[in-house]
PDB file of C-alpha atoms in Angstrom:
ATOM      1  CA  MET A   1    -105.661  22.719  27.388  1.00 52.00           C
ATOM      2  CA  SER A   2    -103.913  24.645  30.150  1.00 60.00           C
ATOM      3  CA  LEU A   3    -103.215  23.347  33.632  1.00 57.00           C
ATOM      4  CA  GLU A   4    -105.333  26.170  34.965  1.00 67.00           C
ATOM      5  CA  SER A   5    -108.389  24.947  33.062  1.00 60.00           C
ATOM      6  CA  LEU A   6    -107.744  21.369  34.172  1.00 51.00           C
ATOM      7  CA  PHE A   7    -107.654  22.298  37.830  1.00 56.00           C
ATOM      8  CA  LYS A   8    -110.644  24.649  37.729  1.00 62.00           C
ATOM      9  CA  GLY A   9    -112.724  21.545  38.392  1.00 54.00           C
ATOM     10  CA  SER A  10    -110.492  20.404  41.244  1.00 53.00           C
ATOM     11  CA  PRO A  11    -112.893  21.515  44.013  1.00 50.00           C
ATOM     12  CA  ASN A  12    -115.223  18.885  42.570  1.00 55.00           C
ATOM     13  CA  LEU A  13    -112.674  16.075  42.688  1.00 60.00           C
ATOM     14  CA  PRO A  14    -114.003  12.833  44.121  1.00 64.00           C
ATOM     15  CA  ASN A  15    -113.374  12.537  47.837  1.00 70.00           C
ATOM     16  CA  ILE A  16    -111.696   9.662  49.591  1.00 76.00           C
ATOM     17  CA  PRO A  17    -114.195   8.252  52.119  1.00 81.00           C
ATOM     18  CA  LYS A  18    -113.893   9.753  55.600  1.00 86.00           C
ATOM     19  CA  VAL A  19    -113.223   6.379  57.233  1.00 88.00           C
ATOM     20  CA  VAL A  20    -110.282   5.846  54.850  1.00 86.00           C
ATOM     21  CA  GLN A  21    -108.908   9.302  55.676  1.00 86.00           C
ATOM     22  CA  GLU A  22    -109.207   8.560  59.398  1.00 90.00           C
ATOM     23  CA  LEU A  23    -107.546   5.160  59.020  1.00 90.00           C
ATOM     24  CA  ILE A  24    -104.603   6.684  57.161  1.00 85.00           C
ATOM     25  CA  LYS A  25    -104.163   9.137  60.058  1.00 88.00           C
ATOM     26  CA  GLN A  26    -104.284   6.233  62.526  1.00 89.00           C
ATOM     27  CA  PHE A  27    -101.700   4.253  60.564  1.00 86.00           C
ATOM     28  CA  ASN A  28     -99.338   7.217  60.790  1.00 82.00           C
ATOM     29  CA  ASP A  29     -99.993   7.807  64.491  1.00 86.00           C
ATOM     30  CA  PRO A  30     -97.442   5.970  66.664  1.00 87.00           C
ATOM     31  CA  HIS A  31     -99.923   5.990  69.571  1.00 90.00           C
ATOM     32  CA  SER A  32    -102.669   4.280  67.586  1.00 89.00           C
ATOM     33  CA  ASN A  33    -103.457   0.672  68.459  1.00 89.00           C
ATOM     34  CA  VAL A  34    -104.948  -2.380  66.786  1.00 89.00           C
ATOM     35  CA  ASP A  35    -108.283  -2.058  68.638  1.00 91.00           C
ATOM     36  CA  GLU A  36    -108.834   1.496  67.379  1.00 91.00           C
ATOM     37  CA  ILE A  37    -107.935   0.495  63.838  1.00 92.00           C
ATOM     38  CA  SER A  38    -110.256  -2.541  63.964  1.00 93.00           C
ATOM     39  CA  LYS A  39    -113.162  -0.427  65.222  1.00 93.00           C
ATOM     40  CA  LYS A  40    -112.629   2.117  62.460  1.00 92.00           C
ATOM     41  CA  ILE A  41    -112.488  -0.594  59.785  1.00 93.00           C
ATOM     42  CA  GLN A  42    -115.724  -2.107  61.084  1.00 92.00           C
ATOM     43  CA  MET A  43    -117.466   1.197  60.326  1.00 90.00           C
ATOM     44  CA  ASP A  44    -117.131   0.492  56.583  1.00 89.00           C
ATOM     45  CA  GLN A  45    -118.787  -2.667  55.273  1.00 90.00           C
ATOM     46  CA  VAL A  46    -117.024  -2.697  51.918  1.00 88.00           C
ATOM     47  CA  LEU A  47    -113.605  -2.190  53.475  1.00 90.00           C
ATOM     48  CA  SER A  48    -114.368  -4.851  56.096  1.00 92.00           C
ATOM     49  CA  ALA A  49    -115.321  -7.322  53.368  1.00 92.00           C
ATOM     50  CA  LYS A  50    -112.122  -6.620  51.416  1.00 90.00           C
ATOM     51  CA  ILE A  51    -109.992  -7.116  54.523  1.00 92.00           C
ATOM     52  CA  MET A  52    -111.753 -10.361  55.429  1.00 92.00           C
ATOM     53  CA  ARG A  53    -111.393 -11.627  51.857  1.00 90.00           C
ATOM     54  CA  LEU A  54    -107.661 -10.870  51.889  1.00 89.00           C
ATOM     55  CA  ALA A  55    -107.161 -12.374  55.342  1.00 90.00           C
ATOM     56  CA  ASN A  56    -108.847 -15.577  54.204  1.00 90.00           C
ATOM     57  CA  SER A  57    -107.079 -15.728  50.843  1.00 87.00           C
ATOM     58  CA  ALA A  58    -104.626 -18.519  50.071  1.00 81.00           C
ATOM     59  CA  ARG A  59    -101.752 -16.070  50.503  1.00 80.00           C
ATOM     60  CA  TYR A  60    -102.630 -15.090  54.070  1.00 76.00           C
ATOM     61  CA  GLY A  61    -105.157 -17.601  55.362  1.00 65.00           C
ATOM     62  CA  ALA A  62    -102.743 -20.558  55.405  1.00 64.00           C
ATOM     63  CA  GLY A  63    -105.599 -23.025  55.790  1.00 72.00           C
ATOM     64  CA  ARG A  64    -107.257 -21.393  58.782  1.00 78.00           C
ATOM     65  CA  LYS A  65    -110.461 -19.396  58.776  1.00 87.00           C
ATOM     66  CA  ILE A  66    -110.234 -15.793  60.002  1.00 88.00           C
ATOM     67  CA  ALA A  67    -113.645 -14.859  61.392  1.00 90.00           C
ATOM     68  CA  SER A  68    -113.210 -11.340  62.818  1.00 92.00           C
ATOM     69  CA  ILE A  69    -111.828  -7.995  61.757  1.00 93.00           C
ATOM     70  CA  ASP A  70    -109.688  -7.951  64.914  1.00 92.00           C
ATOM     71  CA  SER A  71    -108.007 -11.213  63.921  1.00 91.00           C
ATOM     72  CA  ALA A  72    -107.616 -10.066  60.320  1.00 92.00           C
ATOM     73  CA  VAL A  73    -105.961  -6.804  61.407  1.00 91.00           C
ATOM     74  CA  VAL A  74    -103.462  -8.637  63.593  1.00 90.00           C
ATOM     75  CA  MET A  75    -102.726 -11.267  60.962  1.00 89.00           C
ATOM     76  CA  LEU A  76    -102.344  -8.881  58.014  1.00 90.00           C
ATOM     77  CA  GLY A  77    -100.294  -6.266  59.835  1.00 88.00           C
ATOM     78  CA  ILE A  78    -100.307  -2.505  59.549  1.00 86.00           C
ATOM     79  CA  ASP A  79     -98.287  -2.277  56.315  1.00 82.00           C
ATOM     80  CA  THR A  80    -100.613  -4.583  54.396  1.00 86.00           C
ATOM     81  CA  LEU A  81    -103.699  -2.887  55.854  1.00 89.00           C
ATOM     82  CA  LYS A  82    -102.378   0.536  54.958  1.00 85.00           C
ATOM     83  CA  THR A  83    -101.801  -0.557  51.373  1.00 82.00           C
ATOM     84  CA  LEU A  84    -105.276  -2.074  51.116  1.00 86.00           C
ATOM     85  CA  VAL A  85    -107.001   0.926  52.705  1.00 87.00           C
ATOM     86  CA  VAL A  86    -105.212   3.458  50.472  1.00 81.00           C
ATOM     87  CA  ALA A  87    -105.864   1.410  47.332  1.00 80.00           C
ATOM     88  CA  SER A  88    -109.512   0.868  48.246  1.00 82.00           C
ATOM     89  CA  GLY A  89    -110.047   4.542  49.050  1.00 81.00           C
ATOM     90  CA  ILE A  90    -108.499   5.751  45.829  1.00 75.00           C
ATOM     91  CA  THR A  91    -110.163   3.279  43.484  1.00 75.00           C
ATOM     92  CA  GLY A  92    -113.549   3.623  45.152  1.00 75.00           C
ATOM     93  CA  ALA A  93    -113.569   7.405  44.917  1.00 73.00           C
ATOM     94  CA  PHE A  94    -113.811   7.512  41.121  1.00 72.00           C
ATOM     95  CA  GLN A  95    -116.970   6.601  39.221  1.00 72.00           C
ATOM     96  CA  ASP A  96    -117.161   5.159  35.717  1.00 73.00           C
ATOM     97  CA  ILE A  97    -116.169   7.581  32.980  1.00 74.00           C
ATOM     98  CA  PRO A  98    -117.546   7.171  29.443  1.00 74.00           C
ATOM     99  CA  GLY A  99    -114.804   6.254  26.968  1.00 75.00           C
ATOM    100  CA  PHE A 100    -112.276   5.487  29.706  1.00 79.00           C
ATOM    101  CA  ASP A 101    -111.096   1.966  30.546  1.00 83.00           C
ATOM    102  CA  LYS A 102    -111.146   2.313  34.319  1.00 79.00           C
ATOM    103  CA  LYS A 103    -110.316  -1.360  34.863  1.00 81.00           C
ATOM    104  CA  GLN A 104    -107.157  -1.128  32.740  1.00 86.00           C
ATOM    105  CA  PHE A 105    -106.232   2.190  34.340  1.00 85.00           C
ATOM    106  CA  TRP A 106    -106.354   0.693  37.855  1.00 81.00           C
ATOM    107  CA  ARG A 107    -104.625  -2.502  36.715  1.00 85.00           C
ATOM    108  CA  ASP A 108    -101.741  -0.403  35.360  1.00 89.00           C
ATOM    109  CA  SER A 109    -101.721   1.772  38.478  1.00 85.00           C
ATOM    110  CA  PHE A 110    -101.568  -1.249  40.796  1.00 84.00           C
ATOM    111  CA  MET A 111     -98.782  -2.793  38.725  1.00 89.00           C
ATOM    112  CA  ILE A 112     -96.708   0.392  38.914  1.00 91.00           C
ATOM    113  CA  ALA A 113     -97.494   0.785  42.620  1.00 87.00           C
ATOM    114  CA  SER A 114     -96.411  -2.795  43.319  1.00 88.00           C
ATOM    115  CA  ILE A 115     -93.186  -2.366  41.367  1.00 93.00           C
ATOM    116  CA  SER A 116     -92.538   0.915  43.210  1.00 93.00           C
ATOM    117  CA  LYS A 117     -93.045  -0.844  46.538  1.00 90.00           C
ATOM    118  CA  LEU A 118     -90.701  -3.657  45.544  1.00 92.00           C
ATOM    119  CA  ILE A 119     -87.983  -1.224  44.474  1.00 95.00           C
ATOM    120  CA  ALA A 120     -88.403   0.794  47.692  1.00 94.00           C
ATOM    121  CA  LYS A 121     -87.790  -2.333  49.779  1.00 93.00           C
ATOM    122  CA  HIS A 122     -84.270  -2.432  48.322  1.00 95.00           C
ATOM    123  CA  THR A 123     -83.539   1.218  49.086  1.00 94.00           C
ATOM    124  CA  ASP A 124     -83.891   3.533  52.067  1.00 91.00           C
ATOM    125  CA  SER A 125     -87.405   4.504  50.922  1.00 90.00           C
ATOM    126  CA  ASP A 126     -90.657   3.633  52.670  1.00 88.00           C
ATOM    127  CA  PRO A 127     -92.372   0.872  50.630  1.00 87.00           C
ATOM    128  CA  GLU A 128     -95.886   2.031  51.559  1.00 80.00           C
ATOM    129  CA  THR A 129     -95.151   5.600  50.483  1.00 85.00           C
ATOM    130  CA  ALA A 130     -93.706   4.277  47.229  1.00 88.00           C
ATOM    131  CA  PHE A 131     -96.882   2.242  46.696  1.00 84.00           C
ATOM    132  CA  THR A 132     -99.068   5.309  47.219  1.00 82.00           C
ATOM    133  CA  ILE A 133     -96.967   7.395  44.855  1.00 85.00           C
ATOM    134  CA  GLY A 134     -97.159   4.630  42.255  1.00 86.00           C
ATOM    135  CA  MET A 135    -100.947   4.586  42.620  1.00 80.00           C
ATOM    136  CA  MET A 136    -101.153   8.345  42.091  1.00 80.00           C
ATOM    137  CA  ARG A 137     -98.784   8.436  39.116  1.00 82.00           C
ATOM    138  CA  ASN A 138    -101.462   8.509  36.402  1.00 78.00           C
ATOM    139  CA  ILE A 139    -103.999  10.619  38.240  1.00 76.00           C
ATOM    140  CA  GLY A 140    -103.613  13.453  35.703  1.00 74.00           C
ATOM    141  CA  GLU A 141    -104.899  11.177  32.944  1.00 77.00           C
ATOM    142  CA  LEU A 142    -107.952  10.421  35.048  1.00 75.00           C
ATOM    143  CA  LEU A 143    -108.562  14.135  35.723  1.00 74.00           C
ATOM    144  CA  ILE A 144    -108.420  14.897  32.014  1.00 74.00           C
ATOM    145  CA  HIS A 145    -111.031  12.222  31.304  1.00 74.00           C
ATOM    146  CA  ILE A 146    -113.274  13.484  34.106  1.00 71.00           C
ATOM    147  CA  TYR A 147    -113.157  17.229  33.414  1.00 68.00           C
ATOM    148  CA  HIS A 148    -112.045  17.577  29.786  1.00 64.00           C
ATOM    149  CA  GLU A 149    -113.243  14.425  28.089  1.00 63.00           C
ATOM    150  CA  GLU A 150    -113.201  16.145  24.700  1.00 62.00           C
ATOM    151  CA  SER A 151    -109.450  16.745  25.082  1.00 61.00           C
ATOM    152  CA  ALA A 152    -108.677  13.183  26.162  1.00 59.00           C
ATOM    153  CA  VAL A 153    -106.984  10.901  23.687  1.00 55.00           C
ATOM    154  CA  LYS A 154    -109.337   8.006  23.008  1.00 51.00           C
TER     155      LYS A 154
END
């Protein structure tokens, strides 16, 4: 299979939800503020639920109950939110693929992304960028399974 044939289907690639795209822009905008980010998050019920679940987890909740997106955004911080939003947008964009272990694929991707982020913290690299790159590392494998399933190694 040639790269050309693989990318012929690229106009049909799954799209990252618009709210996720807008949030990523806001995270990178130095003039953006917590209120704008909170309002944008509230536009997506699934993303809101994930953020509330994380904010109230044992790792972040510290015994107190976070009841609003505004409070969750402040408590989690921009770096953590950015990681969650990017991960949620990427994983949610792809549907189930016959013969492909999507759960294992994302588990491996998150592991590599987390390791990349950890390594970046000990260098001059941006940890959130490293996380995103780690998440995207195996995307070619996913494209092969989506558009050329017959060529995919099973």
